Coordinates of N, CA and C in Angstrom, one line a residue:
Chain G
X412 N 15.1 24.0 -71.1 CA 15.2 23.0 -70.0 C 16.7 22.6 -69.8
X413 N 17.0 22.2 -68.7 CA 18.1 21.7 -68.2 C 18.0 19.6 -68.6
X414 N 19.1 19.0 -69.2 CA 19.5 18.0 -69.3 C 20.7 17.4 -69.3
X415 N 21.1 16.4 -68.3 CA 22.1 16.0 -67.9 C 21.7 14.0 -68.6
X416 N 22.7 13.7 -68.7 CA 22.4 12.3 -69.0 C 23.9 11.5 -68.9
X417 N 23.4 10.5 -67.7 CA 24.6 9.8 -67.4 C 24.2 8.1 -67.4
X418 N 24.9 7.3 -68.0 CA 24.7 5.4 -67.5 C 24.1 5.8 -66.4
X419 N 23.5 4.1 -66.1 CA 22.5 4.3 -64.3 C 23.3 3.5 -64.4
X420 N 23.9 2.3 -64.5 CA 24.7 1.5 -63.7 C 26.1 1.1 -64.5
X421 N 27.0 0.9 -64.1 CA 28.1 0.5 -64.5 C 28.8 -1.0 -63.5
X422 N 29.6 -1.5 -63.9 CA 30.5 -2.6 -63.2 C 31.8 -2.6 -63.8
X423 N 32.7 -2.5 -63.2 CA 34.2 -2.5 -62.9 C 34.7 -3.8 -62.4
X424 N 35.7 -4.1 -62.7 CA 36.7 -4.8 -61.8 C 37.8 -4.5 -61.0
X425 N 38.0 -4.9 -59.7 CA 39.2 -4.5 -58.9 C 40.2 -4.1 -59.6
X426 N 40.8 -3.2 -59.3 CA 42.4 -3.0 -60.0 C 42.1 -2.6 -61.6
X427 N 41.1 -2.2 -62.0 CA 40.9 -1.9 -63.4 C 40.9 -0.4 -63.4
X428 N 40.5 0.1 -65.0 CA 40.2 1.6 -65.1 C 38.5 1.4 -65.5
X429 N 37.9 2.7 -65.2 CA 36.5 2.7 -65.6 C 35.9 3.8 -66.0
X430 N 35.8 4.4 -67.3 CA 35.2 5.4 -67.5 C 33.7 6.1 -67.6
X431 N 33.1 6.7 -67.1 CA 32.0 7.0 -66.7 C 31.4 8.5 -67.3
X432 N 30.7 8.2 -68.5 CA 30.3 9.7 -69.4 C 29.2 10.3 -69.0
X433 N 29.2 11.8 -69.5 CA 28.6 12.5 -68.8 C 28.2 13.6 -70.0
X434 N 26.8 13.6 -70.2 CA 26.5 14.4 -71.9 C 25.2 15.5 -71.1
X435 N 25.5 16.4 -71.7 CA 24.7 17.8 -70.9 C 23.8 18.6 -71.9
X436 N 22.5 18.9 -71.9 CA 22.3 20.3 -72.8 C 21.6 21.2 -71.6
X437 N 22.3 22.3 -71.6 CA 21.6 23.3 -70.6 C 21.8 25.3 -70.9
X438 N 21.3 25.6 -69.8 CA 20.8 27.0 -71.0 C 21.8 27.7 -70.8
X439 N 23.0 27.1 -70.1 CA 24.3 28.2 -70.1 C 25.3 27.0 -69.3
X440 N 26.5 27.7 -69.5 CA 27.5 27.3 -68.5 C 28.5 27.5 -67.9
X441 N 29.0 27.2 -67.0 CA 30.0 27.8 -65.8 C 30.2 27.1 -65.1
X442 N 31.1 25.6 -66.0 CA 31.4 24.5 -65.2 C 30.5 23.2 -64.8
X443 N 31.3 22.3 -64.5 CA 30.8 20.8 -64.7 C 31.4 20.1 -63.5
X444 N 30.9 19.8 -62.8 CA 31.7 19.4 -61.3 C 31.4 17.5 -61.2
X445 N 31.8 17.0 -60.8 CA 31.6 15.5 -60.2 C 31.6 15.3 -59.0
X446 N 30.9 14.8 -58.6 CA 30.7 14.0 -56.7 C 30.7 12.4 -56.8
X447 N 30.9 12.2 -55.8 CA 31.3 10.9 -55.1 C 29.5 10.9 -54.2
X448 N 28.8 9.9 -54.1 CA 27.4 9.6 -53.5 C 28.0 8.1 -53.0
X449 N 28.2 7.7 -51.6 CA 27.8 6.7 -51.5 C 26.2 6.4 -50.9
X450 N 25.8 5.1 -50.8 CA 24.4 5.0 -50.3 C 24.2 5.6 -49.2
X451 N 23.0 6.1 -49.0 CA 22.6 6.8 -48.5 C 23.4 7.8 -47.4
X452 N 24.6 8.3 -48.1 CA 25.5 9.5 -47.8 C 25.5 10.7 -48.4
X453 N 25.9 11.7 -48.2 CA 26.3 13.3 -48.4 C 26.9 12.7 -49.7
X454 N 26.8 13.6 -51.2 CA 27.3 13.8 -52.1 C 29.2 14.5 -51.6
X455 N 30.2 13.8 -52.2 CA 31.5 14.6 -51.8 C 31.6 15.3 -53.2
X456 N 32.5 16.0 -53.2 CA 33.2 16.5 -54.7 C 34.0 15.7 -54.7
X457 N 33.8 15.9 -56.1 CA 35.5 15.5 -56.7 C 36.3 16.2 -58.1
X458 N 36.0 16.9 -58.5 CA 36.3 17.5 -59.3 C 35.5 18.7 -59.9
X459 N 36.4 19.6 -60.8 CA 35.4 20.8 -61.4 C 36.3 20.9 -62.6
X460 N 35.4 20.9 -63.8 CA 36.0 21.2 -64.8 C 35.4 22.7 -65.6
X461 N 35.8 23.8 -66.0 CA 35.4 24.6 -66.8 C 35.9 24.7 -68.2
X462 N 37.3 24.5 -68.2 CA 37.7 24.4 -69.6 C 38.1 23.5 -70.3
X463 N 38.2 23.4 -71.2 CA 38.3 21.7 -72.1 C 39.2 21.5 -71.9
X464 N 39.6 20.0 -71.6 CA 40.7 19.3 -71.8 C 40.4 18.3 -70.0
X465 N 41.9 18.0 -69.9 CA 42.1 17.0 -68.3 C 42.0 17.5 -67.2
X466 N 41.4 17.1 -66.5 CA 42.0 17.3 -65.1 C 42.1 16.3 -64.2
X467 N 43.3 16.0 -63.6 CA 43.8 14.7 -62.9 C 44.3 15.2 -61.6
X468 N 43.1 14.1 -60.7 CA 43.7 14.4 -59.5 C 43.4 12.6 -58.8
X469 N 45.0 12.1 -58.6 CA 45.4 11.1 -58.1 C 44.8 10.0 -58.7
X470 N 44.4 9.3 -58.2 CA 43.8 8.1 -59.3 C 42.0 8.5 -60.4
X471 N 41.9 9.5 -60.0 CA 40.2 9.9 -60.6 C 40.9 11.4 -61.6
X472 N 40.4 11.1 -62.8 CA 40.6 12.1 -63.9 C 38.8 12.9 -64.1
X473 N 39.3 13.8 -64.7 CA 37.8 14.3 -65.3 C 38.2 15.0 -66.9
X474 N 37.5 15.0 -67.7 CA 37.7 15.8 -69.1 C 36.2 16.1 -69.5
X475 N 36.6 17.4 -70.1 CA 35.4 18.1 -70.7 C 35.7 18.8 -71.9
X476 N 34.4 18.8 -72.8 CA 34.8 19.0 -74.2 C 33.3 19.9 -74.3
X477 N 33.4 21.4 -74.1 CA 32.2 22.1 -74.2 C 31.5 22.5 -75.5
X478 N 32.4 21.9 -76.2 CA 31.5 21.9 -77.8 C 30.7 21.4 -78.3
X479 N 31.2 20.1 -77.5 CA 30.2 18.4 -77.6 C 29.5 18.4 -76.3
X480 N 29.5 19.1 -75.5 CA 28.7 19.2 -74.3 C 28.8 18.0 -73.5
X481 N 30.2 17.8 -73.0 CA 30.6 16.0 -72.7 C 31.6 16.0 -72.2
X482 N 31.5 15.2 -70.8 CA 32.4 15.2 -69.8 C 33.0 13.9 -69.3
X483 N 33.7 13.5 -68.7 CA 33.8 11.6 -68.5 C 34.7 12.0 -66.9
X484 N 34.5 10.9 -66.7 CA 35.4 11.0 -65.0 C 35.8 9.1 -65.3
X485 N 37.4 9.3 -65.3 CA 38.0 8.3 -65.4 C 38.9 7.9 -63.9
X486 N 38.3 6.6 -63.4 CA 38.7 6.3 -62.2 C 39.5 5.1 -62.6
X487 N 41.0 5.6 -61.4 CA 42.1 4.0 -61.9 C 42.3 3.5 -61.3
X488 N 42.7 2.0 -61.1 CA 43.1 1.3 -60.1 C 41.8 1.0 -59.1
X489 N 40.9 0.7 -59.6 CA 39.3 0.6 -58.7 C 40.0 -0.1 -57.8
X490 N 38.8 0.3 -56.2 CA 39.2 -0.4 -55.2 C 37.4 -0.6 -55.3
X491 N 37.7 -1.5 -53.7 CA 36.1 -2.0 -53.8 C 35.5 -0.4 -52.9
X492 N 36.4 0.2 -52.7 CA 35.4 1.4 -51.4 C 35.4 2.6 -52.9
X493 N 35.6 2.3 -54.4 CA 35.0 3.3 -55.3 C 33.3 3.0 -55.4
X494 N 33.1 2.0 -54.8 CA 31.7 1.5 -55.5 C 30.9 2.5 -54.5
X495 N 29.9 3.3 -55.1 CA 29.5 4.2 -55.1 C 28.9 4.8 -56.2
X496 N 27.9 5.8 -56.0 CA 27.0 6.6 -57.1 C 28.1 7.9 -57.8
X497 N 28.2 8.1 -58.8 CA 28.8 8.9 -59.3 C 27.8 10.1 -60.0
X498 N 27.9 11.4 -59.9 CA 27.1 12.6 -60.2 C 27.5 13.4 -61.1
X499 N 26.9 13.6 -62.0 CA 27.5 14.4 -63.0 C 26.7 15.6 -63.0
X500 N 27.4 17.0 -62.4 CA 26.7 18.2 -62.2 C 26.7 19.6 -62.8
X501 N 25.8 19.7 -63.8 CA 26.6 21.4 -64.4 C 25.6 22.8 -63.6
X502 N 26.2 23.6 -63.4 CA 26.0 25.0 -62.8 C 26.2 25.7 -64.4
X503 N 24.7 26.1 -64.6 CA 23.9 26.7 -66.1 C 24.5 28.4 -65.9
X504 N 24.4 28.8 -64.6 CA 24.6 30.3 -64.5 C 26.3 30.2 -63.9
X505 N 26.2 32.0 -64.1 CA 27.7 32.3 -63.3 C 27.6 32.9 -62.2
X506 N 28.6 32.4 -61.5 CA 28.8 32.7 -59.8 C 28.4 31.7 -59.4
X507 N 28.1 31.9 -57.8 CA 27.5 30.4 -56.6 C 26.5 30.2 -57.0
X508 N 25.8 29.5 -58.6 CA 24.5 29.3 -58.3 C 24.3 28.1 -58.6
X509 N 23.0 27.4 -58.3 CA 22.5 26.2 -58.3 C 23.3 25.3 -58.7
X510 N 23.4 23.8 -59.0 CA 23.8 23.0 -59.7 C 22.6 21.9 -60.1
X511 N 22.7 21.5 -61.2 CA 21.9 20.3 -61.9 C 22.3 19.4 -62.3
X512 N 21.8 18.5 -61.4 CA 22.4 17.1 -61.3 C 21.8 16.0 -62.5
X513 N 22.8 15.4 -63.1 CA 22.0 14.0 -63.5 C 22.2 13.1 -62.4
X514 N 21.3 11.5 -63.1 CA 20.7 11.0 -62.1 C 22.0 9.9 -61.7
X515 N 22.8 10.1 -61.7 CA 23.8 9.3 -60.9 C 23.7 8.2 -61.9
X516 N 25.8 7.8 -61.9 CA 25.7 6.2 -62.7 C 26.1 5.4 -61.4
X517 N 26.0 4.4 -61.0 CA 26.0 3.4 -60.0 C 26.8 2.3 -60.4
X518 N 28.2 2.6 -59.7 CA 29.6 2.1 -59.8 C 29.2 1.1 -59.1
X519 N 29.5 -0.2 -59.6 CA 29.9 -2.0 -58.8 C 31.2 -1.8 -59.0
X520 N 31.8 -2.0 -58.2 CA 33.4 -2.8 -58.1 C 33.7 -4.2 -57.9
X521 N 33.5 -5.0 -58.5 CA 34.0 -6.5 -58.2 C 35.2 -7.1 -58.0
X522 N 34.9 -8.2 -57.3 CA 36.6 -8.8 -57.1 C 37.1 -9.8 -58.4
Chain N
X1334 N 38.2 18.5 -40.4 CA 38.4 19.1 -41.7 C 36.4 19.6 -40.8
X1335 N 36.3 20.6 -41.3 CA 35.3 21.1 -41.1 C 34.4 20.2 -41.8
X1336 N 32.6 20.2 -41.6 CA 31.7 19.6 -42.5 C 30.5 20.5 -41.8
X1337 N 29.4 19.9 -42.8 CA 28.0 20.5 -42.8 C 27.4 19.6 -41.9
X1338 N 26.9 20.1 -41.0 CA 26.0 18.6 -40.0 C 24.8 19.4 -40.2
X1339 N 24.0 18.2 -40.1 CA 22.4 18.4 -40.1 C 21.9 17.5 -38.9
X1340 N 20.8 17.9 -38.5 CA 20.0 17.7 -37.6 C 18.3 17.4 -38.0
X1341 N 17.1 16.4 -37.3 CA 17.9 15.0 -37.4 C 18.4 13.7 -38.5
X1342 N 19.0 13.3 -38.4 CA 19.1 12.4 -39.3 C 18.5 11.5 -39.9
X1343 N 17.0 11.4 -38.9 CA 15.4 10.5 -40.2 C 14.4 11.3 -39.0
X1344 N 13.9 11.7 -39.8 CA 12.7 11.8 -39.1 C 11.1 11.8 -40.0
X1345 N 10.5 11.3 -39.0 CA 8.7 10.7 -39.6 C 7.6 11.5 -38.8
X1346 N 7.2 11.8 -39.8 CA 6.3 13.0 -39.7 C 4.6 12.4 -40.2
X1347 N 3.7 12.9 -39.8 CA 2.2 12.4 -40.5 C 2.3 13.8 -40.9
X1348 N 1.0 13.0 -42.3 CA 1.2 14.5 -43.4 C 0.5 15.6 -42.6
X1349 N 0.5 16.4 -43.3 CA -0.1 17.7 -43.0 C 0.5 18.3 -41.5
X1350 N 1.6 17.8 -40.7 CA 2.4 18.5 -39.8 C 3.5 19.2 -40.3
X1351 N 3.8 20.1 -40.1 CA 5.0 21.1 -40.0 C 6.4 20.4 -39.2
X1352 N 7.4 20.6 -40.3 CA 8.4 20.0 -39.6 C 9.9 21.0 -40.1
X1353 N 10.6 21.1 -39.3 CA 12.0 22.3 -39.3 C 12.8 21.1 -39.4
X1354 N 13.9 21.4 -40.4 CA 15.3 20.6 -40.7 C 16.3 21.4 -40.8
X1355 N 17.4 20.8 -39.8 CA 17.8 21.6 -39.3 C 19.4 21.5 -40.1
X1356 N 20.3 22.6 -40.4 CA 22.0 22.7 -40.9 C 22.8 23.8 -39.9
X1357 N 23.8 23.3 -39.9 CA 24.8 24.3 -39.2 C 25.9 24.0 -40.6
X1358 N 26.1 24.9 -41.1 CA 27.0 25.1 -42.3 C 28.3 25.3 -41.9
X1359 N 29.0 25.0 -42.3 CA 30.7 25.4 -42.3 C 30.9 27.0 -41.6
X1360 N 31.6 27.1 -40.8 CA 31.3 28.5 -40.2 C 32.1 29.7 -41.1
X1361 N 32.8 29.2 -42.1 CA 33.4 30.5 -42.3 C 32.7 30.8 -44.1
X1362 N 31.6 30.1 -44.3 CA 31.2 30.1 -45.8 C 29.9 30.9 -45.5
X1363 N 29.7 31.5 -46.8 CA 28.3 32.4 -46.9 C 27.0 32.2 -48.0
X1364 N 27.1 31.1 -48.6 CA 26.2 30.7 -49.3 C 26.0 29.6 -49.0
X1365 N 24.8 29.2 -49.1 CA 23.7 28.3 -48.2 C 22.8 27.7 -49.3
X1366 N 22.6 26.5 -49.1 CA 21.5 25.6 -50.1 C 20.7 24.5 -49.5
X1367 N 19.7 24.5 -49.7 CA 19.0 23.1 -49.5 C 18.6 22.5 -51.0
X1368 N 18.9 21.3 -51.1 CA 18.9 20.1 -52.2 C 18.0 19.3 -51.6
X1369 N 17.3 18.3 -52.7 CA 16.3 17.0 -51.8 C 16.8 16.2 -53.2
X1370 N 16.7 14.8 -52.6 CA 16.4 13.5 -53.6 C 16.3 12.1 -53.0
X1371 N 14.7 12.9 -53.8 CA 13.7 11.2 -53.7 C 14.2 10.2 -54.2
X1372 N 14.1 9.1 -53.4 CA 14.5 7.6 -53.3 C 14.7 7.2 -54.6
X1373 N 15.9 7.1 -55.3 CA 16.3 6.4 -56.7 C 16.0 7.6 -57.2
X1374 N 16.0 8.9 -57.2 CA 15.9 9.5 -58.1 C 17.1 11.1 -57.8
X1375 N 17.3 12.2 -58.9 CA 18.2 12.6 -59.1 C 17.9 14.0 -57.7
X1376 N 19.1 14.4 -57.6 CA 19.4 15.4 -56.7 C 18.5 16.5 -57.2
X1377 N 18.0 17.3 -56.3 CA 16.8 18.7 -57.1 C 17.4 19.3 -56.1
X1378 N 17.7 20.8 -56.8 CA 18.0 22.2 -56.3 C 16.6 22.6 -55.5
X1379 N 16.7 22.9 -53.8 CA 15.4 23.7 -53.5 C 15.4 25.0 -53.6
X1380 N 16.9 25.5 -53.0 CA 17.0 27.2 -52.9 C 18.0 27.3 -52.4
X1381 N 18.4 28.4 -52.3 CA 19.5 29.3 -52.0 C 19.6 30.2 -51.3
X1382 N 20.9 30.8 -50.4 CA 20.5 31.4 -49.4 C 21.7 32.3 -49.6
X1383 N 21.9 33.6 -49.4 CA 23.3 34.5 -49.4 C 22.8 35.5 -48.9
X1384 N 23.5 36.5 -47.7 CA 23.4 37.6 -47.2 C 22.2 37.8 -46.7
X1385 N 21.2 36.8 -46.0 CA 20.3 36.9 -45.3 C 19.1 37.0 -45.8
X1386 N 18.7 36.5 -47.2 CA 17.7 36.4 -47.9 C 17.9 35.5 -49.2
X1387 N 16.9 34.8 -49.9 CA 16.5 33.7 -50.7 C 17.3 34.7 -52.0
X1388 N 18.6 33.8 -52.6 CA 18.7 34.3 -53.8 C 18.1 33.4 -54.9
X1389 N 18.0 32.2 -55.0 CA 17.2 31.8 -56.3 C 16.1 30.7 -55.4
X1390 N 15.1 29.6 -56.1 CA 14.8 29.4 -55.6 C 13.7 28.3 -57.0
X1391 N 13.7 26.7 -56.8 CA 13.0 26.3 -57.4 C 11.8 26.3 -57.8
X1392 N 10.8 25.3 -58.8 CA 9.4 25.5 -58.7 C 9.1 24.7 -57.5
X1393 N 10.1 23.6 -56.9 CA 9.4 23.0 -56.1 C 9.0 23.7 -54.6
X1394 N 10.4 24.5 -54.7 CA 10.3 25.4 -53.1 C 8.8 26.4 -53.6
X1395 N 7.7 25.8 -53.5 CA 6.7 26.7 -53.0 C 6.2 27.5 -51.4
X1396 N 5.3 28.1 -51.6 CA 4.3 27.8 -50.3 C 4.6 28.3 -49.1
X1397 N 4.7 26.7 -49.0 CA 4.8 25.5 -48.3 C 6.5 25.3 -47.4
X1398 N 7.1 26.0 -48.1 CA 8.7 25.7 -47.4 C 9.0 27.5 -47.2
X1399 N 10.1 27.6 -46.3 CA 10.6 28.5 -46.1 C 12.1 28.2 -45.5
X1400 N 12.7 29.0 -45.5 CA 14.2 29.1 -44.8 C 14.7 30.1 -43.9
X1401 N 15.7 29.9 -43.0 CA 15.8 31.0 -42.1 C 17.0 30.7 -41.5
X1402 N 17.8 31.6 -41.5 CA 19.0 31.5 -40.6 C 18.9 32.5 -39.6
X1403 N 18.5 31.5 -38.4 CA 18.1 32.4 -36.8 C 18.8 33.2 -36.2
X1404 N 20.2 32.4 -36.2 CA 21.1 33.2 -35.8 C 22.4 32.9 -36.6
X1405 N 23.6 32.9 -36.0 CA 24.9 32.9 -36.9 C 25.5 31.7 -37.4
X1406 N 24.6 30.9 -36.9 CA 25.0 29.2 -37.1 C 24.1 28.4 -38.0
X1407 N 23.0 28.6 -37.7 CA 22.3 27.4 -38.1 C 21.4 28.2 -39.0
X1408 N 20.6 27.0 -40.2 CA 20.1 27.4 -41.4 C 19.0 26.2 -41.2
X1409 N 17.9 27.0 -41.4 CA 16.5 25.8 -41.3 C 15.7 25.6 -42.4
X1410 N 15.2 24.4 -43.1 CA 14.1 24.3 -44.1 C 12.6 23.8 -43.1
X1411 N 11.6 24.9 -43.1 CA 10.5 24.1 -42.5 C 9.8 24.0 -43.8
X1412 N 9.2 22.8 -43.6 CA 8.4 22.8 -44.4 C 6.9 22.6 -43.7
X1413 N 5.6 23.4 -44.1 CA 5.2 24.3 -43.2 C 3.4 23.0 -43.0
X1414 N 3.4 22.2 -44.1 CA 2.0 20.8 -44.2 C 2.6 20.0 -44.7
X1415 N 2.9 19.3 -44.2 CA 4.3 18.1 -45.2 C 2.5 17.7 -45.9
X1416 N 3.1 16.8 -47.3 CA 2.5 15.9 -47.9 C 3.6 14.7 -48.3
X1417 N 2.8 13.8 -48.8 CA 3.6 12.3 -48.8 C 4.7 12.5 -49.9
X1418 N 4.2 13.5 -50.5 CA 5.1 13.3 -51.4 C 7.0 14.2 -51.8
X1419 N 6.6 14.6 -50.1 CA 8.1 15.4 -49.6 C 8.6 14.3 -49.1
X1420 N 8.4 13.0 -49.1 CA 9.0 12.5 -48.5 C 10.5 12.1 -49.4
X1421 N 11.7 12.1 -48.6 CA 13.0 12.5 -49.5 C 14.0 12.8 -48.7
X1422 N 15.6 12.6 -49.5 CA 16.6 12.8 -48.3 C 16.8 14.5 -48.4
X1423 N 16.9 15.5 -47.4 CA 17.1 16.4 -47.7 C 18.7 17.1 -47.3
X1424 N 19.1 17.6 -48.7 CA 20.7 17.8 -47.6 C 20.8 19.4 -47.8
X1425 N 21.7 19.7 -46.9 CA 21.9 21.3 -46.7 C 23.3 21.1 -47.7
X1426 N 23.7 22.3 -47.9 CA 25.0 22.6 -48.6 C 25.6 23.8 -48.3
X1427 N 26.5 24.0 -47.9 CA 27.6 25.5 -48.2 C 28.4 25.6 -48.9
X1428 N 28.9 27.1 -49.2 CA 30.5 26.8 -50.1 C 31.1 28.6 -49.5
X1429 N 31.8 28.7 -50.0 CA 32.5 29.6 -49.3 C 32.8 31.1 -50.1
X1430 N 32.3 30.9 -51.5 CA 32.8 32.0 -52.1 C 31.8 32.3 -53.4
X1431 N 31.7 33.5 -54.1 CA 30.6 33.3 -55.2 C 31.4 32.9 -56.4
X1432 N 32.1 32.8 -56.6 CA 33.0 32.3 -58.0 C 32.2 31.0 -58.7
X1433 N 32.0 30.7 -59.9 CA 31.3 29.5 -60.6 C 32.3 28.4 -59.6
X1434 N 33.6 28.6 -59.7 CA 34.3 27.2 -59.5 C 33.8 26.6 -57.7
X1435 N 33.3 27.5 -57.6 CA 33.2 27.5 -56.3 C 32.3 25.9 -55.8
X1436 N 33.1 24.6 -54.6 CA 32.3 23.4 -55.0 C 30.9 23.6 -53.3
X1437 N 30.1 22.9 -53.7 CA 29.1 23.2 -52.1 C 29.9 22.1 -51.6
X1438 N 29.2 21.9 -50.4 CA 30.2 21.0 -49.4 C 28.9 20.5 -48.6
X1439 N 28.0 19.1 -48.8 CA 27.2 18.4 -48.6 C 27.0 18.1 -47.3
X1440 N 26.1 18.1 -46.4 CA 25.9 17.5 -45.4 C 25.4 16.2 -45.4
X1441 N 25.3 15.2 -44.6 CA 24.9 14.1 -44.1 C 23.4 13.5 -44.8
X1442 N 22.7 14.6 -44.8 CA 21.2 14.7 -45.2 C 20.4 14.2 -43.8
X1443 N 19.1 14.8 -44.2 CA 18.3 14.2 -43.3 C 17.3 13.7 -44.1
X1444 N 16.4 12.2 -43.3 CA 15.8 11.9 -44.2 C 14.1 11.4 -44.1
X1445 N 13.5 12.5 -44.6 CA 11.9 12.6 -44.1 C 10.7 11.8 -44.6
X1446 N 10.1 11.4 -43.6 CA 9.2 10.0 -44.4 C 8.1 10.7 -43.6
X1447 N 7.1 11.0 -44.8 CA 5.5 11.5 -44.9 C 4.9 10.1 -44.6
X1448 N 3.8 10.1 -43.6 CA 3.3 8.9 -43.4 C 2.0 9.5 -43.3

C-alpha cells in the first residue's frame, strides 16, 4: 500500500519560519512534489524533489532524505495569503504517472 | 500563463443521472488526469490519459466512469449513474512531458453534489 503522512493542522505567525513534515512509505519512487491548495482551489506546485538534500526556491524550501522516507517544505517570512493547505505528494512509479497524495497539513497564518 | 479550465464549476445532479465533466488542458501537453477529493479528505488518483487511451487507472474509476477526448481540446469524465457518494471536487490535470519530474498543472475543479 501507498502511505503518506502529514500534520492536519499547523499555526504560524506573520513574518515567521514554519516547517511542515512529510513521512512516506510507498512501493517505489520517482520523486516527492509539494502543492500549494487554497480552499476550495486547484492544487498549484511548488516544488519537486528527487534527490536528497535542499531545494530553495524564494521564500519556500523543500528537503528530502530518501533513506528515512522524509520530506519537510520550509516556508519563510509567512504572509497571511500562505495560509493555505499544503500537499505532500509522492509519484511510486517512473515516468508521468499518478501521484499520491497525503491528506494535506492546514497552514493558519496569524497576525 | 496558460491553465487547465474546467467546465462547470458546481454542478448538482440527482443520483442515478449521468453527468460529463468537462477539461480543456493546456494545449501543448499530452498527458491527462482526472483526480477527485471528497470534502476534508485527501486527493485520489482517478486515471490517466496519454495518446488517446487510459494508461493507468484506479479501483475507484470503475464501471461507471469513462473518459474521452472528443476532439483536440477537451477531455471529459462522465460518470455514467452518479451515486451520493461521488459526490466531490473533481479536478482535471495536464503536464507536458513523461519524465517522473514532470509537475500536472491543476484545474479549478469542478464540484459535484449527488442529491
Amino acid at each position: 500500500g501507498q502511505n503518506i503522512d502529514q500534520p492536519t493542522e499547523m499555526t504560524a505567525t506573520e513574518g515567521a519560519i514554519v516547517q511542515i513534515n512529510c513521512t512516506y512509505q510507498t512501493s517505489g519512487f520517482n520523486g516527492l512534489f509539494w502543492y500549494q491548495q487554497h480552499a476550495g482551489e486547484a492544487p498549484t506546485f511548488l516544488s519537486y524533489n528527487v534527490l536528497d538534500g535542499l531545494e530553495e526556491k524564494g521564500r519556500f524550501s523543500s528537503f528530502l532524505s530518501r533513506s528515512k522516507g522524509y520530506s519537510y517544505l520550509l516556508l519563510k517570512e509567512l504572509q497571511m495569503k500562505d495560509s493555505a493547505s499544503y500537499l505532500c505528494a509522492v509519484r511510486p512509479s517512473p515516468g508521468n504517472t499518478p501521484l499520491v497524495f497525503g491528506k494535506g497539513t492546514r497552514l493558519s497564518v496569524i497576525a | 500563463e496558460p491553465e487547465v479550465t474546467q467546465t462547470p464549476s458546481h454542478q448538482v445532479t440527482q443520483m442515478g443521472q449521468e453527468v460529463i465533466l468537462r477539461c480543456v488542458p493546456i494545449s501543448n501537453h499530452l498527458y491527462f488526469y482526472w483526480y477527485r477529493q471528497i470534502l476534508g479528505q485527501k486527493v485520489e488518483f482517478l486515471v490517466s490519459f496519454y495518446n488517446n487511451e487510459i494508461s493507468e487507472k484506479s479501483e475507484i474509476f470503475d464501471d461507471q466512469f469513462s473518459v474521452e477526448r472528443p476532439d483536440g481540446s477537451n477531455f471529459t469524465l462522465k460518470i455514467r449513474s452518479t451515486k451520493l457518494e461521488d459526490s466531490a471536487m473533481y479536478f482535471c490535470a495536464s503536464s507536458a512531458s513523461g519524465r517522473s519530474g514532470t509537475e500536472a498543472f491543476f484545474g479549478q475543479g469542478t464540484r459535484l453534489t449527488v442529491v
